[in-house]
mmCIF file of C-alpha atoms in Angstrom:
data_model
loop_
_atom_site.group_PDB
_atom_site.id
_atom_site.type_symbol
_atom_site.label_atom_id
_atom_site.label_comp_id
_atom_site.label_asym_id
_atom_site.label_seq_id
_atom_site.Cartn_x
_atom_site.Cartn_y
_atom_site.Cartn_z
ATOM 1 C CA UNK A 1 -13.101 29.177 0.363
ATOM 2 C CA UNK A 2 -11.156 27.715 3.336
ATOM 3 C CA UNK A 3 -11.741 24.884 5.660
ATOM 4 C CA UNK A 4 -10.734 24.690 9.346
ATOM 5 C CA UNK A 5 -8.439 21.965 10.902
ATOM 6 C CA UNK A 6 -9.673 21.780 14.431
ATOM 7 C CA UNK A 7 -8.237 18.487 15.625
ATOM 8 C CA UNK A 8 -5.006 16.479 14.890
ATOM 9 C CA UNK A 9 -3.615 13.142 15.924
ATOM 10 C CA UNK A 10 -0.615 11.079 14.895
ATOM 11 C CA UNK A 11 1.544 8.126 15.830
ATOM 12 C CA UNK A 12 4.968 7.498 14.139
ATOM 13 C CA UNK A 13 8.299 5.987 14.960
ATOM 14 C CA UNK A 14 9.620 9.284 16.460
ATOM 15 C CA UNK A 15 6.607 10.171 18.663
ATOM 16 C CA UNK A 16 3.023 9.292 19.610
ATOM 17 C CA UNK A 17 1.402 12.705 19.245
ATOM 18 C CA UNK A 18 1.689 15.424 16.572
ATOM 19 C CA UNK A 19 3.574 17.742 18.837
ATOM 20 C CA UNK A 20 5.923 14.902 20.016
ATOM 21 C CA UNK A 21 6.677 14.064 16.444
ATOM 22 C CA UNK A 22 7.327 17.610 15.512
ATOM 23 C CA UNK A 23 9.709 18.104 18.516
ATOM 24 C CA UNK A 24 11.609 15.008 17.405
ATOM 25 C CA UNK A 25 11.869 16.294 13.882
ATOM 26 C CA UNK A 26 13.134 19.655 14.983
ATOM 27 C CA UNK A 27 15.695 17.935 17.190
ATOM 28 C CA UNK A 28 16.848 15.814 14.263
ATOM 29 C CA UNK A 29 15.945 12.466 15.920
ATOM 30 C CA UNK A 30 14.971 9.714 13.525
ATOM 31 C CA UNK A 31 13.311 6.226 14.099
ATOM 32 C CA UNK A 32 15.735 4.234 11.986
ATOM 33 C CA UNK A 33 16.542 0.759 13.439
ATOM 34 C CA UNK A 34 17.139 -2.879 12.721
ATOM 35 C CA UNK A 35 14.022 -4.435 11.091
ATOM 36 C CA UNK A 36 11.932 -6.144 13.646
ATOM 37 C CA UNK A 37 8.710 -7.062 11.802
ATOM 38 C CA UNK A 38 9.993 -10.316 10.230
ATOM 39 C CA UNK A 39 13.057 -12.337 9.515
ATOM 40 C CA UNK A 40 15.196 -10.314 7.035
ATOM 41 C CA UNK A 41 17.753 -12.896 6.145
ATOM 42 C CA UNK A 42 16.284 -13.139 2.607
ATOM 43 C CA UNK A 43 16.511 -9.383 1.911
ATOM 44 C CA UNK A 44 19.352 -6.984 1.299
ATOM 45 C CA UNK A 45 17.797 -4.098 3.331
ATOM 46 C CA UNK A 46 17.976 -4.696 7.098
ATOM 47 C CA UNK A 47 16.694 -1.288 8.321
ATOM 48 C CA UNK A 48 13.384 0.357 8.718
ATOM 49 C CA UNK A 49 11.538 3.166 10.569
ATOM 50 C CA UNK A 50 9.237 0.976 12.759
ATOM 51 C CA UNK A 51 6.953 1.789 15.696
ATOM 52 C CA UNK A 52 8.326 -0.148 18.692
ATOM 53 C CA UNK A 53 5.016 -1.152 20.296
ATOM 54 C CA UNK A 54 4.966 -4.916 20.035
ATOM 55 C CA UNK A 55 4.311 -6.904 23.192
ATOM 56 C CA UNK A 56 7.374 -9.115 22.507
ATOM 57 C CA UNK A 57 10.263 -7.469 20.435
ATOM 58 C CA UNK A 58 10.793 -9.268 17.187
ATOM 59 C CA UNK A 59 7.415 -11.043 17.202
ATOM 60 C CA UNK A 60 4.993 -9.257 14.975
ATOM 61 C CA UNK A 61 1.266 -8.803 15.745
ATOM 62 C CA UNK A 62 -1.776 -8.423 13.485
ATOM 63 C CA UNK A 63 -3.946 -5.341 13.576
ATOM 64 C CA UNK A 64 -1.266 -2.797 14.196
ATOM 65 C CA UNK A 65 -2.411 -0.476 11.405
ATOM 66 C CA UNK A 66 -5.871 -0.397 12.702
ATOM 67 C CA UNK A 67 -4.691 0.124 16.280
ATOM 68 C CA UNK A 68 -2.712 3.198 15.267
ATOM 69 C CA UNK A 69 -5.618 4.467 13.117
ATOM 70 C CA UNK A 70 -7.945 4.383 16.098
ATOM 71 C CA UNK A 71 -5.287 5.996 18.297
ATOM 72 C CA UNK A 72 -4.702 8.852 15.851
ATOM 73 C CA UNK A 73 -8.448 9.452 15.410
ATOM 74 C CA UNK A 74 -8.983 9.382 19.228
ATOM 75 C CA UNK A 75 -6.318 12.110 19.605
ATOM 76 C CA UNK A 76 -7.805 14.170 16.790
ATOM 77 C CA UNK A 77 -11.378 14.003 18.119
ATOM 78 C CA UNK A 78 -10.265 14.870 21.635
ATOM 79 C CA UNK A 79 -8.154 17.700 20.307
ATOM 80 C CA UNK A 80 -11.232 19.050 18.405
ATOM 81 C CA UNK A 81 -13.457 18.719 21.433
ATOM 82 C CA UNK A 82 -15.576 16.330 19.542
ATOM 83 C CA UNK A 83 -17.958 13.824 21.362
ATOM 84 C CA UNK A 84 -16.498 10.908 19.425
ATOM 85 C CA UNK A 85 -19.928 9.942 17.972
ATOM 86 C CA UNK A 86 -19.227 9.705 14.158
ATOM 87 C CA UNK A 87 -22.626 8.290 13.222
ATOM 88 C CA UNK A 88 -23.127 10.977 10.588
ATOM 89 C CA UNK A 89 -19.525 12.136 10.085
ATOM 90 C CA UNK A 90 -17.685 10.779 6.973
ATOM 91 C CA UNK A 91 -14.351 9.124 7.837
ATOM 92 C CA UNK A 92 -11.943 8.943 4.890
ATOM 93 C CA UNK A 93 -8.914 6.730 5.304
ATOM 94 C CA UNK A 94 -5.832 6.705 2.970
ATOM 95 C CA UNK A 95 -3.600 3.845 2.886
ATOM 96 C CA UNK A 96 -1.215 1.673 0.756
ATOM 97 C CA UNK A 97 -1.236 -1.689 2.367
ATOM 98 C CA UNK A 98 -4.325 -1.520 4.586
ATOM 99 C CA UNK A 99 -4.191 -4.602 6.947
ATOM 100 C CA UNK A 100 -2.019 -6.685 4.521
ATOM 101 C CA UNK A 101 0.450 -7.588 7.293
ATOM 102 C CA UNK A 102 -2.484 -9.179 9.241
ATOM 103 C CA UNK A 103 -3.184 -11.407 6.326
ATOM 104 C CA UNK A 104 0.464 -12.270 5.892
ATOM 105 C CA UNK A 105 0.686 -13.325 9.559
ATOM 106 C CA UNK A 106 -2.376 -15.542 9.155
ATOM 107 C CA UNK A 107 -1.015 -17.147 5.996
ATOM 108 C CA UNK A 108 2.569 -17.577 7.220
ATOM 109 C CA UNK A 109 2.157 -18.202 10.851
ATOM 110 C CA UNK A 110 -1.494 -19.140 11.482
ATOM 111 C CA UNK A 111 -2.393 -15.972 13.404
ATOM 112 C CA UNK A 112 -5.992 -15.530 14.239
ATOM 113 C CA UNK A 113 -7.725 -13.444 11.618
ATOM 114 C CA UNK A 114 -11.296 -12.209 11.363
ATOM 115 C CA UNK A 115 -11.722 -11.249 7.675
ATOM 116 C CA UNK A 116 -13.915 -8.328 8.788
ATOM 117 C CA UNK A 117 -10.954 -6.830 10.569
ATOM 118 C CA UNK A 118 -9.190 -6.332 7.254
ATOM 119 C CA UNK A 119 -11.579 -3.410 6.584
ATOM 120 C CA UNK A 120 -10.965 -0.324 8.596
ATOM 121 C CA UNK A 121 -14.652 0.395 8.554
ATOM 122 C CA UNK A 122 -15.270 -2.466 11.029
ATOM 123 C CA UNK A 123 -13.178 -0.967 13.798
ATOM 124 C CA UNK A 124 -14.500 2.568 13.033
ATOM 125 C CA UNK A 125 -18.040 1.448 13.281
ATOM 126 C CA UNK A 126 -17.417 -0.515 16.566
ATOM 127 C CA UNK A 127 -15.587 2.404 18.258
ATOM 128 C CA UNK A 128 -17.381 5.508 16.896
ATOM 129 C CA UNK A 129 -20.592 4.299 15.304
ATOM 130 C CA UNK A 130 -19.234 5.479 12.014
ATOM 131 C CA UNK A 131 -21.351 4.407 9.076
ATOM 132 C CA UNK A 132 -19.861 6.487 6.353
ATOM 133 C CA UNK A 133 -16.378 5.143 5.969
ATOM 134 C CA UNK A 134 -14.260 5.124 2.810
ATOM 135 C CA UNK A 135 -10.804 3.754 2.034
ATOM 136 C CA UNK A 136 -8.451 5.380 -0.465
ATOM 137 C CA UNK A 137 -5.600 3.314 -1.892
ATOM 138 C CA UNK A 138 -3.919 6.031 -4.077
ATOM 139 C CA UNK A 139 -0.272 4.977 -3.307
ATOM 140 C CA UNK A 140 1.701 7.756 -1.548
ATOM 141 C CA UNK A 141 -0.862 10.415 -2.398
ATOM 142 C CA UNK A 142 -3.788 8.463 -0.734
ATOM 143 C CA UNK A 143 -4.384 10.775 2.194
ATOM 144 C CA UNK A 144 -4.269 14.017 0.190
ATOM 145 C CA UNK A 145 -6.764 12.340 -2.203
ATOM 146 C CA UNK A 146 -8.970 11.689 0.787
ATOM 147 C CA UNK A 147 -8.458 15.215 1.890
ATOM 148 C CA UNK A 148 -9.603 16.491 -1.467
ATOM 149 C CA UNK A 149 -12.770 14.306 -1.205
ATOM 150 C CA UNK A 150 -13.339 15.852 2.189
ATOM 151 C CA UNK A 151 -13.321 19.329 0.877
ATOM 152 C CA UNK A 152 -15.858 18.266 -1.820
ATOM 153 C CA UNK A 153 -18.208 16.935 0.867
ATOM 154 C CA UNK A 154 -17.965 20.119 2.820
ATOM 155 C CA UNK A 155 -18.352 22.459 -0.133
ATOM 156 C CA UNK A 156 -21.320 20.481 -1.394
ATOM 157 C CA UNK A 157 -23.065 20.497 1.972
ATOM 158 C CA UNK A 158 -22.852 16.683 2.282
ATOM 159 C CA UNK A 159 -21.212 17.040 5.678
ATOM 160 C CA UNK A 160 -20.321 19.790 8.194
ATOM 161 C CA UNK A 161 -17.376 17.835 9.575
ATOM 162 C CA UNK A 162 -15.112 15.191 8.149
ATOM 163 C CA UNK A 163 -12.422 13.051 9.673
ATOM 164 C CA UNK A 164 -9.415 12.391 7.250
ATOM 165 C CA UNK A 165 -6.900 9.764 8.296
ATOM 166 C CA UNK A 166 -4.158 7.549 7.002
ATOM 167 C CA UNK A 167 -2.335 4.454 8.428
ATOM 168 C CA UNK A 168 0.173 1.777 7.239
ATOM 169 C CA UNK A 169 2.351 -0.864 8.863
ATOM 170 C CA UNK A 170 5.225 -2.572 7.227
ATOM 171 C CA UNK A 171 4.232 -5.730 5.301
ATOM 172 C CA UNK A 172 6.757 -8.393 4.200
ATOM 173 C CA UNK A 173 5.499 -8.694 0.653
ATOM 174 C CA UNK A 174 5.701 -4.995 0.013
ATOM 175 C CA UNK A 175 9.167 -4.826 1.815
ATOM 176 C CA UNK A 176 10.400 -7.711 -0.259
ATOM 177 C CA UNK A 177 9.145 -6.187 -3.496
ATOM 178 C CA UNK A 178 10.849 -2.896 -2.808
ATOM 179 C CA UNK A 179 14.014 -4.729 -1.854
ATOM 180 C CA UNK A 180 14.097 -6.495 -5.194
ATOM 181 C CA UNK A 181 13.401 -3.423 -7.435
ATOM 182 C CA UNK A 182 15.777 -0.948 -5.885
ATOM 183 C CA UNK A 183 19.182 -1.024 -7.579
ATOM 184 C CA UNK A 184 21.035 -0.222 -4.361
ATOM 185 C CA UNK A 185 20.387 -0.901 -0.748
ATOM 186 C CA UNK A 186 19.843 2.326 1.271
ATOM 187 C CA UNK A 187 21.152 2.355 4.870
ATOM 188 C CA UNK A 188 18.836 5.335 5.592
ATOM 189 C CA UNK A 189 16.393 7.474 3.753
ATOM 190 C CA UNK A 190 18.321 10.583 2.575
ATOM 191 C CA UNK A 191 16.218 12.947 0.424
ATOM 192 C CA UNK A 192 18.000 15.236 -1.985
ATOM 193 C CA UNK A 193 21.488 14.162 -0.843
ATOM 194 C CA UNK A 194 23.925 12.757 -3.393
ATOM 195 C CA UNK A 195 24.134 9.662 -1.182
ATOM 196 C CA UNK A 196 20.433 8.885 -1.695
ATOM 197 C CA UNK A 197 19.915 5.431 -3.328
ATOM 198 C CA UNK A 198 16.395 4.500 -2.385
ATOM 199 C CA UNK A 199 13.375 4.418 -0.008
ATOM 200 C CA UNK A 200 12.951 2.763 3.342
ATOM 201 C CA UNK A 201 9.607 2.062 4.887
ATOM 202 C CA UNK A 202 8.225 3.815 7.943
ATOM 203 C CA UNK A 203 5.149 3.077 9.978
ATOM 204 C CA UNK A 204 2.487 5.282 11.422
ATOM 205 C CA UNK A 205 -0.937 6.815 11.387
ATOM 206 C CA UNK A 206 -2.426 10.318 11.231
ATOM 207 C CA UNK A 207 -5.728 11.948 11.470
ATOM 208 C CA UNK A 208 -7.229 15.403 11.178
ATOM 209 C CA UNK A 209 -10.744 16.848 11.858
ATOM 210 C CA UNK A 210 -11.814 19.117 9.067
ATOM 211 C CA UNK A 211 -14.817 21.483 9.390
ATOM 212 C CA UNK A 212 -16.516 24.017 7.139
ATOM 213 C CA UNK A 213 -16.378 26.616 10.003
ATOM 214 C CA UNK A 214 -15.027 26.049 13.405
ATOM 215 C CA UNK A 215 -17.541 26.517 16.260
ATOM 216 C CA UNK A 216 -17.240 29.451 18.715
ATOM 217 C CA UNK A 217 -14.239 29.051 21.006
ATOM 218 C CA UNK A 218 -12.796 26.182 18.959
ATOM 219 C CA UNK A 219 -9.036 26.202 18.343
ATOM 220 C CA UNK A 220 -8.048 26.095 14.631
ATOM 221 C CA UNK A 221 -4.705 24.682 13.870
ATOM 222 C CA UNK A 222 -4.569 25.840 10.358
ATOM 223 C CA UNK A 223 -6.921 26.586 7.447
ATOM 224 C CA UNK A 224 -6.916 24.497 4.284
ATOM 225 C CA UNK A 225 -6.917 26.684 1.182
ATOM 226 C CA UNK A 226 -6.994 24.013 -1.391
ATOM 227 C CA UNK A 227 -6.156 20.481 -2.560
ATOM 228 C CA UNK A 228 -5.123 19.566 -6.066
ATOM 229 C CA UNK A 229 -4.902 16.050 -7.561
ATOM 230 C CA UNK A 230 -4.260 14.481 -10.903
ATOM 231 C CA UNK A 231 -3.122 11.121 -12.307
ATOM 232 C CA UNK A 232 -0.824 11.707 -15.350
ATOM 233 C CA UNK A 233 -0.380 7.885 -15.875
ATOM 234 C CA UNK A 234 2.968 8.643 -17.482
ATOM 235 C CA UNK A 235 4.765 5.515 -16.182
ATOM 236 C CA UNK A 236 4.048 2.785 -13.619
ATOM 237 C CA UNK A 237 6.898 4.052 -11.338
ATOM 238 C CA UNK A 238 8.855 7.027 -12.847
ATOM 239 C CA UNK A 239 7.483 10.471 -12.119
ATOM 240 C CA UNK A 240 6.575 12.890 -14.806
ATOM 241 C CA UNK A 241 7.710 16.485 -14.287
ATOM 242 C CA UNK A 242 4.883 17.818 -16.457
ATOM 243 C CA UNK A 243 2.302 15.949 -14.418
ATOM 244 C CA UNK A 244 3.777 17.236 -11.157
ATOM 245 C CA UNK A 245 3.946 20.823 -12.570
ATOM 246 C CA UNK A 246 0.296 20.650 -13.585
ATOM 247 C CA UNK A 247 -0.914 19.556 -10.103
ATOM 248 C CA UNK A 248 1.118 22.257 -8.341
ATOM 249 C CA UNK A 249 -0.225 24.995 -10.699
ATOM 250 C CA UNK A 250 -3.735 23.624 -10.266
ATOM 251 C CA UNK A 251 -3.418 23.719 -6.480
ATOM 252 C CA UNK A 252 -2.037 27.279 -6.556
ATOM 253 C CA UNK A 253 -4.929 28.329 -8.765
ATOM 254 C CA UNK A 254 -7.485 26.781 -6.447
ATOM 255 C CA UNK A 255 -5.927 28.432 -3.432
ATOM 256 C CA UNK A 256 -5.537 31.680 -5.257
ATOM 257 C CA UNK A 257 -1.840 31.993 -4.445
ATOM 258 C CA UNK A 258 1.286 32.179 -6.506
ATOM 259 C CA UNK A 259 4.681 30.646 -5.926
ATOM 260 C CA UNK A 260 5.879 33.990 -4.544
ATOM 261 C CA UNK A 261 3.328 33.786 -1.701
ATOM 262 C CA UNK A 262 4.554 30.635 -0.225
ATOM 263 C CA UNK A 263 6.751 30.446 2.872
ATOM 264 C CA UNK A 264 7.193 26.721 3.320
ATOM 265 C CA UNK A 265 7.167 23.567 1.204
ATOM 266 C CA UNK A 266 6.835 20.092 2.773
ATOM 267 C CA UNK A 267 8.582 18.024 0.102
ATOM 268 C CA UNK A 268 7.605 14.596 -0.938
ATOM 269 C CA UNK A 269 11.243 13.646 -0.580
ATOM 270 C CA UNK A 270 11.171 9.870 -1.012
ATOM 271 C CA UNK A 271 14.924 9.435 -1.156
ATOM 272 C CA UNK A 272 14.747 7.676 -4.547
ATOM 273 C CA UNK A 273 17.136 9.313 -7.143
ATOM 274 C CA UNK A 274 14.510 9.702 -9.882
ATOM 275 C CA UNK A 275 11.797 11.153 -7.505
ATOM 276 C CA UNK A 276 14.159 13.470 -5.800
ATOM 277 C CA UNK A 277 15.596 14.859 -9.016
ATOM 278 C CA UNK A 278 12.240 15.276 -10.640
ATOM 279 C CA UNK A 279 10.734 17.048 -7.695
ATOM 280 C CA UNK A 280 13.704 19.334 -7.297
ATOM 281 C CA UNK A 281 13.804 20.173 -10.936
ATOM 282 C CA UNK A 282 10.082 21.130 -10.928
ATOM 283 C CA UNK A 283 10.429 23.341 -7.821
ATOM 284 C CA UNK A 284 13.658 24.922 -9.126
ATOM 285 C CA UNK A 285 11.659 26.083 -12.205
ATOM 286 C CA UNK A 286 8.818 27.259 -10.097
ATOM 287 C CA UNK A 287 10.546 29.163 -7.350
ATOM 288 C CA UNK A 288 13.271 31.785 -7.558
ATOM 289 C CA UNK A 289 16.817 30.397 -6.810
ATOM 290 C CA UNK A 290 17.863 30.755 -3.169
ATOM 291 C CA UNK A 291 15.007 33.237 -2.337
ATOM 292 C CA UNK A 292 12.004 30.987 -2.419
ATOM 293 C CA UNK A 293 10.176 29.249 0.426
ATOM 294 C CA UNK A 294 12.001 27.174 3.096
ATOM 295 C CA UNK A 295 11.705 23.446 2.235
ATOM 296 C CA UNK A 296 12.022 20.289 4.239
ATOM 297 C CA UNK A 297 11.370 16.502 3.918
ATOM 298 C CA UNK A 298 10.377 14.680 7.022
ATOM 299 C CA UNK A 299 10.791 11.181 5.587
ATOM 300 C CA UNK A 300 14.433 11.564 6.393
ATOM 301 C CA UNK A 301 13.399 10.917 10.034
ATOM 302 C CA UNK A 302 10.026 8.964 9.795
ATOM 303 C CA UNK A 303 10.897 6.888 6.798
ATOM 304 C CA UNK A 304 8.245 6.551 4.047
ATOM 305 C CA UNK A 305 4.976 6.236 5.902
ATOM 306 C CA UNK A 306 3.304 5.230 2.602
ATOM 307 C CA UNK A 307 -0.408 6.134 2.238
ATOM 308 C CA UNK A 308 -0.363 8.379 5.354
ATOM 309 C CA UNK A 309 2.787 10.367 4.284
ATOM 310 C CA UNK A 310 1.056 13.223 2.689
ATOM 311 C CA UNK A 311 -1.261 13.960 5.658
ATOM 312 C CA UNK A 312 1.485 13.554 8.121
ATOM 313 C CA UNK A 313 3.439 16.247 6.323
ATOM 314 C CA UNK A 314 0.316 18.397 6.315
ATOM 315 C CA UNK A 315 -0.011 18.003 10.118
ATOM 316 C CA UNK A 316 3.617 18.902 10.559
ATOM 317 C CA UNK A 317 3.166 21.903 8.405
ATOM 318 C CA UNK A 318 0.204 23.089 10.581
ATOM 319 C CA UNK A 319 2.523 23.008 13.592
ATOM 320 C CA UNK A 320 5.242 24.693 11.701
ATOM 321 C CA UNK A 321 2.973 27.495 10.895
ATOM 322 C CA UNK A 322 1.957 27.845 14.421
ATOM 323 C CA UNK A 323 5.391 27.797 15.877
ATOM 324 C CA UNK A 324 7.345 29.472 13.109
ATOM 325 C CA UNK A 325 9.794 26.549 13.086
ATOM 326 C CA UNK A 326 10.846 24.215 10.201
ATOM 327 C CA UNK A 327 12.593 20.880 10.877
ATOM 328 C CA UNK A 328 15.736 20.096 8.972
ATOM 329 C CA UNK A 329 16.315 17.420 6.296
ATOM 330 C CA UNK A 330 18.400 14.871 8.257
ATOM 331 C CA UNK A 331 21.456 13.677 6.657
ATOM 332 C CA UNK A 332 21.515 16.378 3.966
ATOM 333 C CA UNK A 333 25.232 17.042 3.473
ATOM 334 C CA UNK A 334 25.770 17.305 -0.280
ATOM 335 C CA UNK A 335 22.593 18.281 -2.149
ATOM 336 C CA UNK A 336 21.954 16.812 -5.642
ATOM 337 C CA UNK A 337 22.600 19.355 -8.472
ATOM 338 C CA UNK A 338 18.900 19.884 -9.148
ATOM 339 C CA UNK A 339 18.274 21.008 -5.586
ATOM 340 C CA UNK A 340 21.275 23.471 -5.161
ATOM 341 C CA UNK A 341 18.977 26.472 -5.835
ATOM 342 C CA UNK A 342 16.323 25.338 -3.242
ATOM 343 C CA UNK A 343 16.202 26.689 0.355
ATOM 344 C CA UNK A 344 16.466 23.327 1.900
ATOM 345 C CA UNK A 345 16.652 23.379 5.742
ATOM 346 C CA UNK A 346 19.849 21.723 6.765
ATOM 347 C CA UNK A 347 21.744 20.794 9.996
ATOM 348 C CA UNK A 348 19.196 22.189 12.448
ATOM 349 C CA UNK A 349 15.681 23.604 12.587
ATOM 350 C CA UNK A 350 15.042 26.973 11.110
ATOM 351 C CA UNK A 351 12.789 29.767 12.395
ATOM 352 C CA UNK A 352 10.792 32.045 10.171
ATOM 353 C CA UNK A 353 7.533 33.971 9.911
ATOM 354 C CA UNK A 354 5.351 31.399 8.169
ATOM 355 C CA UNK A 355 1.912 32.027 6.686
ATOM 356 C CA UNK A 356 1.469 29.687 3.716
ATOM 357 C CA UNK A 357 2.620 26.161 3.242
ATOM 358 C CA UNK A 358 2.576 23.754 0.319
ATOM 359 C CA UNK A 359 2.525 20.005 0.917
ATOM 360 C CA UNK A 360 3.658 17.578 -1.901
ATOM 361 C CA UNK A 361 2.621 13.879 -2.296
ATOM 362 C CA UNK A 362 3.494 12.022 -5.497
ATOM 363 C CA UNK A 363 2.862 8.293 -5.914
ATOM 364 C CA UNK A 364 3.479 5.370 -8.319
ATOM 365 C CA UNK A 365 1.569 5.632 -11.624
ATOM 366 C CA UNK A 366 1.594 9.433 -11.617
ATOM 367 C CA UNK A 367 -0.768 9.773 -8.784
ATOM 368 C CA UNK A 368 -0.023 13.312 -7.752
ATOM 369 C CA UNK A 369 -1.538 15.587 -5.021
ATOM 370 C CA UNK A 370 -0.666 18.874 -3.288
ATOM 371 C CA UNK A 371 -2.286 21.065 -0.664
ATOM 372 C CA UNK A 372 -1.989 24.598 0.491
ATOM 373 C CA UNK A 373 -2.308 25.429 4.246
ATOM 374 C CA UNK A 374 -2.733 28.901 5.798
ATOM 375 C CA UNK A 375 -1.733 29.836 9.285
ATOM 376 C CA UNK A 376 -4.809 30.446 11.559
ATOM 377 C CA UNK A 377 -4.233 33.881 13.096
#
C-alpha cells in the first residue's frame, strides 16, 4: 500500500519554500552564520544555522517556531489545492523544543507570553479550525514518527487526509546543553568528514499533505511506500548499530523493497563522530561497496533542524526524485574510514535516474525511524 504526498511546504535558513531550499542545497549554499538568538559570550560555539527573520537583528522574538509552522502548512495546503479547513483533518506535529524559546524569553526578559501559545494546537485551531492536533516529541526522529502515525490513520480509515509537520527554533537552554556536552567546538556541521566534531543547531519548519489516494487532476510529489520506527533504548545518547539495522530492515520489509532497489539515501548525518561512524558502518554492511545508492546529508547546509529534520529530508527527497538531482554533502573533503565505500555525493550536485529513496532519522535514546519514497510517474 502507498500513500500520496500532494502538498509540501518548508522554511529553513537557506530558503522559504521547498523548491528554494532544494535549489540552495544543489548550489552548495549553507545558512551558517554568527549566532543571533542570544548573547553567546557564555558558550564556546558561536555559530548556528538560523532563519534571519527577526524584526531587529540580534533581538529575539517569541513564537517563531509557531510562525514557521503556520507558514509551512499554508504552503503545503495551497500546493495540494486544499481549502485550508482542517476541522476533520488530523494535524501531526513533530518537534524537539516546541515553543521552549518563548518560555525562555518570558523568564529571562519579561516577554509577553500567553501559556496557550506554547501548544501548537492553539494556533492550528485558530487558523484552520483544526481540532485533531497531536504533538510528537521523539527527538530527531519526531516527524518520521508522526508520519508513521499518519499512515496508520489512513490505513485504518480514520482519515482520508493527514497533515504532517515539524518545527523548531533555537533555544538557549538546549544550545547551552549541547555546548557543554560536546567534546569539541564545531565551526560548521560536517557529516562524514574526518574534520567532524559535533552538531550545530538549525532552524526551520516543514509540512506535507498525505492522502490515501490523490483526487482526479491532483499533482502527486511522491508516493510514500513505508515508514519504520523503533526505540532500542540502548543508550541515552550513543546510537546502537543493531537498533538502526533493525529499523532499516523493517522499513524495507514494509515497503517490499531490498537494498538493491534503492537509488538514493537521505542520511541522518548529524556531524557527530559517533553517529556518523555508526550510520556509515550500518549502511556499508547493507549496500554493496561503491555501487549502492547515491547518498547525501542536507544538515551540512541547513544545520540540525531537530524534530523536523527527518521530514525536511523527506521533502527534499521528493524533489530529488522529481528532478533526478541529488545535492552534495557540503564540506566533505576527507571521508571517515567507515564511509569510504558509500556513494556520497561530493563537490557538486549529481544527476541520476531516481525511483526509490530511503530517509534516515535517528535520535537520542535509540529513537530510530526510516521511510521509503517512490517517484510519482
